[in-house]
GROMACS .gro file of C-alpha atoms in nm:
model
  255
    1MET     CA    1  -0.707  -1.699  -0.378
    2PRO     CA    2  -0.686  -2.051  -0.233
    3SER     CA    3  -0.427  -2.278  -0.392
    4PRO     CA    4  -0.595  -2.522  -0.633
    5ALA     CA    5  -0.575  -2.896  -0.566
    6PRO     CA    6  -0.366  -3.109  -0.806
    7GLY     CA    7  -0.539  -3.120  -1.144
    8GLU     CA    8  -0.786  -2.850  -1.041
    9ALA     CA    9  -0.814  -2.515  -1.220
   10PRO     CA   10  -0.733  -2.201  -1.017
   11LEU     CA   11  -1.023  -1.995  -0.889
   12TYR     CA   12  -0.924  -1.700  -1.110
   13THR     CA   13  -0.723  -1.714  -1.434
   14GLY     CA   14  -0.641  -1.343  -1.437
   15THR     CA   15  -0.754  -0.988  -1.357
   16LEU     CA   16  -1.051  -0.978  -1.594
   17ASP     CA   17  -1.170  -1.323  -1.486
   18CYS     CA   18  -1.145  -1.221  -1.122
   19ALA     CA   19  -1.346  -0.902  -1.183
   20THR     CA   20  -1.612  -1.088  -1.384
   21LYS     CA   21  -1.658  -1.363  -1.126
   22THR     CA   22  -1.658  -1.119  -0.834
   23ILE     CA   23  -1.930  -0.905  -0.992
   24LYS     CA   24  -2.135  -1.212  -1.086
   25ARG     CA   25  -2.112  -1.363  -0.739
   26GLU     CA   26  -2.120  -1.051  -0.519
   27GLY     CA   27  -2.238  -0.768  -0.740
   28PHE     CA   28  -2.048  -0.448  -0.819
   29ARG     CA   29  -2.007  -0.379  -0.447
   30GLY     CA   30  -1.785  -0.685  -0.426
   31LEU     CA   31  -1.510  -0.482  -0.598
   32TYR     CA   32  -1.507  -0.248  -0.298
   33LYS     CA   33  -1.485  -0.515  -0.030
   34GLY     CA   34  -1.268  -0.408   0.264
   35MET     CA   35  -1.290  -0.040   0.169
   36GLY     CA   36  -1.403   0.077   0.514
   37ALA     CA   37  -1.065   0.040   0.684
   38PRO     CA   38  -0.862   0.220   0.412
   39ILE     CA   39  -1.115   0.506   0.394
   40ALA     CA   40  -1.101   0.555   0.770
   41GLY     CA   41  -0.722   0.570   0.762
   42VAL     CA   42  -0.645   0.738   0.430
   43ALA     CA   43  -0.647   1.098   0.559
   44PRO     CA   44  -0.415   1.042   0.859
   45ILE     CA   45  -0.194   0.805   0.660
   46PHE     CA   46  -0.121   1.051   0.380
   47ALA     CA   47  -0.102   1.342   0.624
   48MET     CA   48   0.165   1.156   0.820
   49SER     CA   49   0.339   1.050   0.498
   50PHE     CA   50   0.380   1.403   0.366
   51PHE     CA   51   0.462   1.535   0.714
   52GLY     CA   52   0.732   1.269   0.755
   53TYR     CA   53   0.874   1.348   0.412
   54GLY     CA   54   0.889   1.720   0.488
   55LEU     CA   55   1.050   1.655   0.825
   56GLY     CA   56   1.299   1.412   0.668
   57LYS     CA   57   1.405   1.682   0.421
   58ARG     CA   58   1.439   1.952   0.689
   59LEU     CA   59   1.655   1.726   0.909
   60GLN     CA   60   1.908   1.699   0.625
   61MET     CA   61   1.915   2.071   0.539
   62SER     CA   62   2.154   2.319   0.696
   63GLY     CA   63   1.978   2.616   0.536
   64ALA     CA   64   1.642   2.703   0.381
   65ASN     CA   65   1.789   2.723   0.030
   66ASP     CA   66   1.973   2.389   0.036
   67THR     CA   67   1.922   2.159  -0.262
   68LEU     CA   68   1.897   1.795  -0.162
   69SER     CA   69   2.066   1.518  -0.356
   70HIS     CA   70   1.873   1.221  -0.491
   71LYS     CA   71   2.007   1.011  -0.205
   72GLN     CA   72   1.881   1.262   0.052
   73ILE     CA   73   1.538   1.278  -0.111
   74PHE     CA   74   1.520   0.898  -0.104
   75LEU     CA   75   1.617   0.895   0.266
   76ALA     CA   76   1.356   1.161   0.346
   77GLY     CA   77   1.092   0.955   0.167
   78ALA     CA   78   1.202   0.638   0.345
   79PHE     CA   79   1.182   0.827   0.675
   80SER     CA   80   0.816   0.903   0.604
   81GLY     CA   81   0.746   0.528   0.585
   82PHE     CA   82   0.801   0.499   0.960
   83PHE     CA   83   0.527   0.755   1.026
   84THR     CA   84   0.257   0.580   0.824
   85THR     CA   85   0.300   0.228   0.964
   86THR     CA   86   0.115   0.303   1.290
   87PHE     CA   87  -0.203   0.363   1.091
   88MET     CA   88  -0.125   0.145   0.792
   89ALA     CA   89  -0.052  -0.191   0.958
   90PRO     CA   90  -0.389  -0.252   1.133
   91GLY     CA   91  -0.582  -0.106   0.841
   92GLU     CA   92  -0.403  -0.337   0.597
   93ARG     CA   93  -0.464  -0.636   0.824
   94ILE     CA   94  -0.839  -0.570   0.841
   95LYS     CA   95  -0.867  -0.488   0.469
   96CYS     CA   96  -0.686  -0.804   0.362
   97LEU     CA   97  -0.895  -1.029   0.588
   98LEU     CA   98  -1.217  -0.881   0.452
   99GLN     CA   99  -1.101  -0.905   0.092
  100ILE     CA  100  -1.015  -1.275   0.102
  101GLN     CA  101  -1.365  -1.368   0.221
  102GLN     CA  102  -1.547  -1.537  -0.064
  103GLY     CA  103  -1.887  -1.384  -0.129
  104GLY     CA  104  -2.212  -1.539  -0.245
  105SER     CA  105  -2.334  -1.826  -0.030
  106ALA     CA  106  -1.994  -1.881   0.136
  107PRO     CA  107  -1.993  -1.824   0.515
  108GLN     CA  108  -1.858  -1.485   0.622
  109LYS     CA  109  -1.641  -1.476   0.934
  110TYR     CA  110  -1.630  -1.096   0.951
  111LYS     CA  111  -1.935  -0.877   0.895
  112GLY     CA  112  -1.728  -0.564   0.841
  113PRO     CA  113  -1.425  -0.365   0.966
  114VAL     CA  114  -1.560  -0.308   1.318
  115ASP     CA  115  -1.654  -0.674   1.360
  116ALA     CA  116  -1.307  -0.773   1.231
  117VAL     CA  117  -1.139  -0.552   1.493
  118LYS     CA  118  -1.355  -0.699   1.771
  119GLN     CA  119  -1.284  -1.058   1.669
  120LEU     CA  120  -0.911  -1.001   1.621
  121TYR     CA  121  -0.884  -0.835   1.961
  122LYS     CA  122  -1.079  -1.119   2.121
  123GLU     CA  123  -0.853  -1.379   1.956
  124GLY     CA  124  -0.515  -1.220   2.030
  125GLY     CA  125  -0.545  -0.869   2.168
  126ILE     CA  126  -0.367  -0.568   2.018
  127ARG     CA  127  -0.093  -0.800   1.892
  128SER     CA  128  -0.342  -0.969   1.661
  129ILE     CA  129  -0.466  -0.638   1.518
  130TYR     CA  130  -0.108  -0.525   1.451
  131LYS     CA  131   0.007  -0.855   1.303
  132GLY     CA  132   0.234  -0.785   1.007
  133THR     CA  133   0.366  -0.450   1.135
  134CYS     CA  134   0.730  -0.540   1.068
  135ALA     CA  135   0.634  -0.667   0.723
  136THR     CA  136   0.453  -0.338   0.658
  137LEU     CA  137   0.769  -0.149   0.757
  138LEU     CA  138   0.979  -0.364   0.524
  139ARG     CA  139   0.742  -0.268   0.243
  140ASP     CA  140   0.675   0.098   0.321
  141VAL     CA  141   1.019   0.232   0.419
  142PRO     CA  142   1.203   0.161   0.090
  143ALA     CA  143   0.884   0.203  -0.116
  144SER     CA  144   0.825   0.552   0.026
  145GLY     CA  145   1.182   0.643  -0.064
  146VAL     CA  146   1.124   0.534  -0.425
  147TYR     CA  147   0.784   0.709  -0.424
  148PHE     CA  148   0.903   1.058  -0.332
  149LEU     CA  149   1.230   1.033  -0.524
  150THR     CA  150   1.046   0.944  -0.845
  151TYR     CA  151   0.802   1.230  -0.793
  152GLU     CA  152   1.077   1.488  -0.743
  153VAL     CA  153   1.281   1.363  -1.039
  154ILE     CA  154   0.984   1.365  -1.278
  155GLN     CA  155   0.873   1.706  -1.150
  156ASN     CA  156   1.217   1.853  -1.219
  157LEU     CA  157   1.235   1.696  -1.566
  158ILE     CA  158   0.895   1.833  -1.673
  159ASN     CA  159   0.905   2.167  -1.494
  160PRO     CA  160   1.269   2.254  -1.410
  161THR     CA  161   1.199   2.627  -1.377
  162GLY     CA  162   0.888   2.587  -1.161
  163LYS     CA  163   0.646   2.751  -1.404
  164PRO     CA  164   0.297   2.766  -1.246
  165ASP     CA  165   0.117   2.710  -1.578
  166ILE     CA  166   0.258   2.355  -1.610
  167GLY     CA  167   0.303   2.286  -1.239
  168MET     CA  168  -0.020   2.092  -1.194
  169LEU     CA  169   0.042   1.884  -1.507
  170ALA     CA  170   0.386   1.799  -1.371
  171SER     CA  171   0.222   1.696  -1.042
  172ILE     CA  172  -0.019   1.462  -1.221
  173ILE     CA  173   0.251   1.296  -1.432
  174GLY     CA  174   0.501   1.291  -1.147
  175GLY     CA  175   0.248   1.151  -0.899
  176GLY     CA  176   0.128   0.881  -1.137
  177SER     CA  177   0.483   0.781  -1.223
  178ALA     CA  178   0.573   0.775  -0.853
  179GLY     CA  179   0.289   0.532  -0.786
  180VAL     CA  180   0.398   0.300  -1.067
  181ALA     CA  181   0.763   0.306  -0.953
  182MET     CA  182   0.668   0.248  -0.590
  183TRP     CA  183   0.451  -0.055  -0.661
  184ALA     CA  184   0.702  -0.201  -0.906
  185SER     CA  185   0.961  -0.190  -0.627
  186CYS     CA  186   0.748  -0.312  -0.337
  187MET     CA  187   0.514  -0.568  -0.493
  188PRO     CA  188   0.703  -0.872  -0.353
  189ALA     CA  189   0.707  -0.719  -0.005
  190ASP     CA  190   0.335  -0.643  -0.031
  191VAL     CA  191   0.252  -1.000  -0.133
  192LEU     CA  192   0.450  -1.137   0.163
  193LYS     CA  193   0.285  -0.888   0.399
  194SER     CA  194  -0.063  -0.979   0.278
  195ARG     CA  195   0.007  -1.353   0.306
  196LEU     CA  196   0.142  -1.302   0.657
  197GLN     CA  197  -0.155  -1.091   0.768
  198THR     CA  198  -0.412  -1.337   0.638
  199GLY     CA  199  -0.233  -1.656   0.749
  200LYS     CA  200  -0.378  -1.876   1.020
  201ASP     CA  201  -0.050  -1.998   1.172
  202SER     CA  202   0.055  -1.909   1.524
  203PHE     CA  203   0.238  -1.585   1.596
  204SER     CA  204   0.554  -1.770   1.700
  205THR     CA  205   0.604  -1.950   1.370
  206ASN     CA  206   0.430  -1.724   1.120
  207ARG     CA  207   0.719  -1.492   1.031
  208ILE     CA  208   0.781  -1.319   0.702
  209ARG     CA  209   1.079  -1.541   0.622
  210ASP     CA  210   0.861  -1.848   0.683
  211VAL     CA  211   0.602  -1.707   0.445
  212PHE     CA  212   0.874  -1.646   0.185
  213LYS     CA  213   1.010  -2.002   0.215
  214HIS     CA  214   0.661  -2.151   0.189
  215LEU     CA  215   0.578  -1.934  -0.114
  216MET     CA  216   0.898  -2.026  -0.298
  217LYS     CA  217   0.845  -2.396  -0.228
  218LYS     CA  218   0.478  -2.409  -0.326
  219GLU     CA  219   0.436  -2.144  -0.597
  220GLY     CA  220   0.776  -2.021  -0.711
  221PHE     CA  221   0.921  -1.676  -0.769
  222GLY     CA  222   0.628  -1.563  -0.985
  223ALA     CA  223   0.399  -1.568  -0.680
  224LEU     CA  224   0.575  -1.255  -0.550
  225TYR     CA  225   0.418  -1.061  -0.837
  226LYS     CA  226   0.072  -1.213  -0.822
  227GLY     CA  227  -0.183  -0.935  -0.864
  228ILE     CA  228   0.062  -0.696  -1.033
  229THR     CA  229  -0.180  -0.616  -1.319
  230PRO     CA  230  -0.466  -0.468  -1.111
  231VAL     CA  231  -0.212  -0.294  -0.887
  232MET     CA  232  -0.053  -0.119  -1.185
  233LEU     CA  233  -0.392  -0.031  -1.334
  234ARG     CA  234  -0.467   0.148  -1.009
  235ALA     CA  235  -0.122   0.295  -0.940
  236PHE     CA  236  -0.104   0.577  -1.194
  237PRO     CA  237  -0.450   0.738  -1.158
  238ALA     CA  238  -0.468   0.694  -0.780
  239ASN     CA  239  -0.130   0.853  -0.710
  240ALA     CA  240  -0.170   1.120  -0.977
  241ALA     CA  241  -0.488   1.223  -0.793
  242CYS     CA  242  -0.305   1.212  -0.458
  243PHE     CA  243  -0.026   1.449  -0.560
  244PHE     CA  244  -0.265   1.671  -0.758
  245GLY     CA  245  -0.475   1.713  -0.443
  246PHE     CA  246  -0.165   1.777  -0.232
  247GLU     CA  247  -0.029   2.047  -0.464
  248LEU     CA  248  -0.374   2.204  -0.506
  249CYS     CA  249  -0.416   2.221  -0.129
  250ASN     CA  250  -0.070   2.378  -0.094
  251ARG     CA  251  -0.160   2.646  -0.347
  252PHE     CA  252  -0.485   2.719  -0.169
  253LEU     CA  253  -0.319   2.747   0.172
  254ASN     CA  254  -0.033   2.965   0.042
  255HIS     CA  255  -0.255   3.230  -0.115
   0.00000   0.00000   0.00000
């Protein structure tokens, strides 16, 4: 949200206030603003994520029955972060730009994801569409390591013997916990990435360290966790569903 002027109240006082005002001004559909870009990329993004994780594990194994250490699982997960950035960076850029547009009677610069891509390309070519790629890498590489490590650890704690009757429950709990752990670890990087991707400064000066310095000077350390409440409300169910679907698909394909 825009920074309030001195003596002026912020646009939103919290998560509930933001939801209430968004629905009042834009209707229920306002809560799904910017959804087109993530939906278009969600299948290849997660396919590449799980592929990268599997490949990262195999590269560290000398035999099919090797048991990886926690460090190796983290590295395999971090390795998967490199695979997703190609799809993630432009999708995040478009999503963020659409989400910060105020609804109601406010003028809309972008009519939708396709229009956003056209305008960004016209303004700065491919470089404009991929603005924030390095910031996305800084977020996704360590976050993916935490993500898959948490999932494997929780899975082993709940279902150490691999019993099929509790396997799917372990996937739900492990996946949800992985999402919470991932976002707890990468929230500051995500805030910086989003600020960078929606900033209007030139490419030469608008770097992630400049965004960090500006944020610390103007808003303080707490700004790095702005939006943490809605992110955490989403993290558990969304990632529980993700891993449940992944494990269910594996079972289907292996029978």
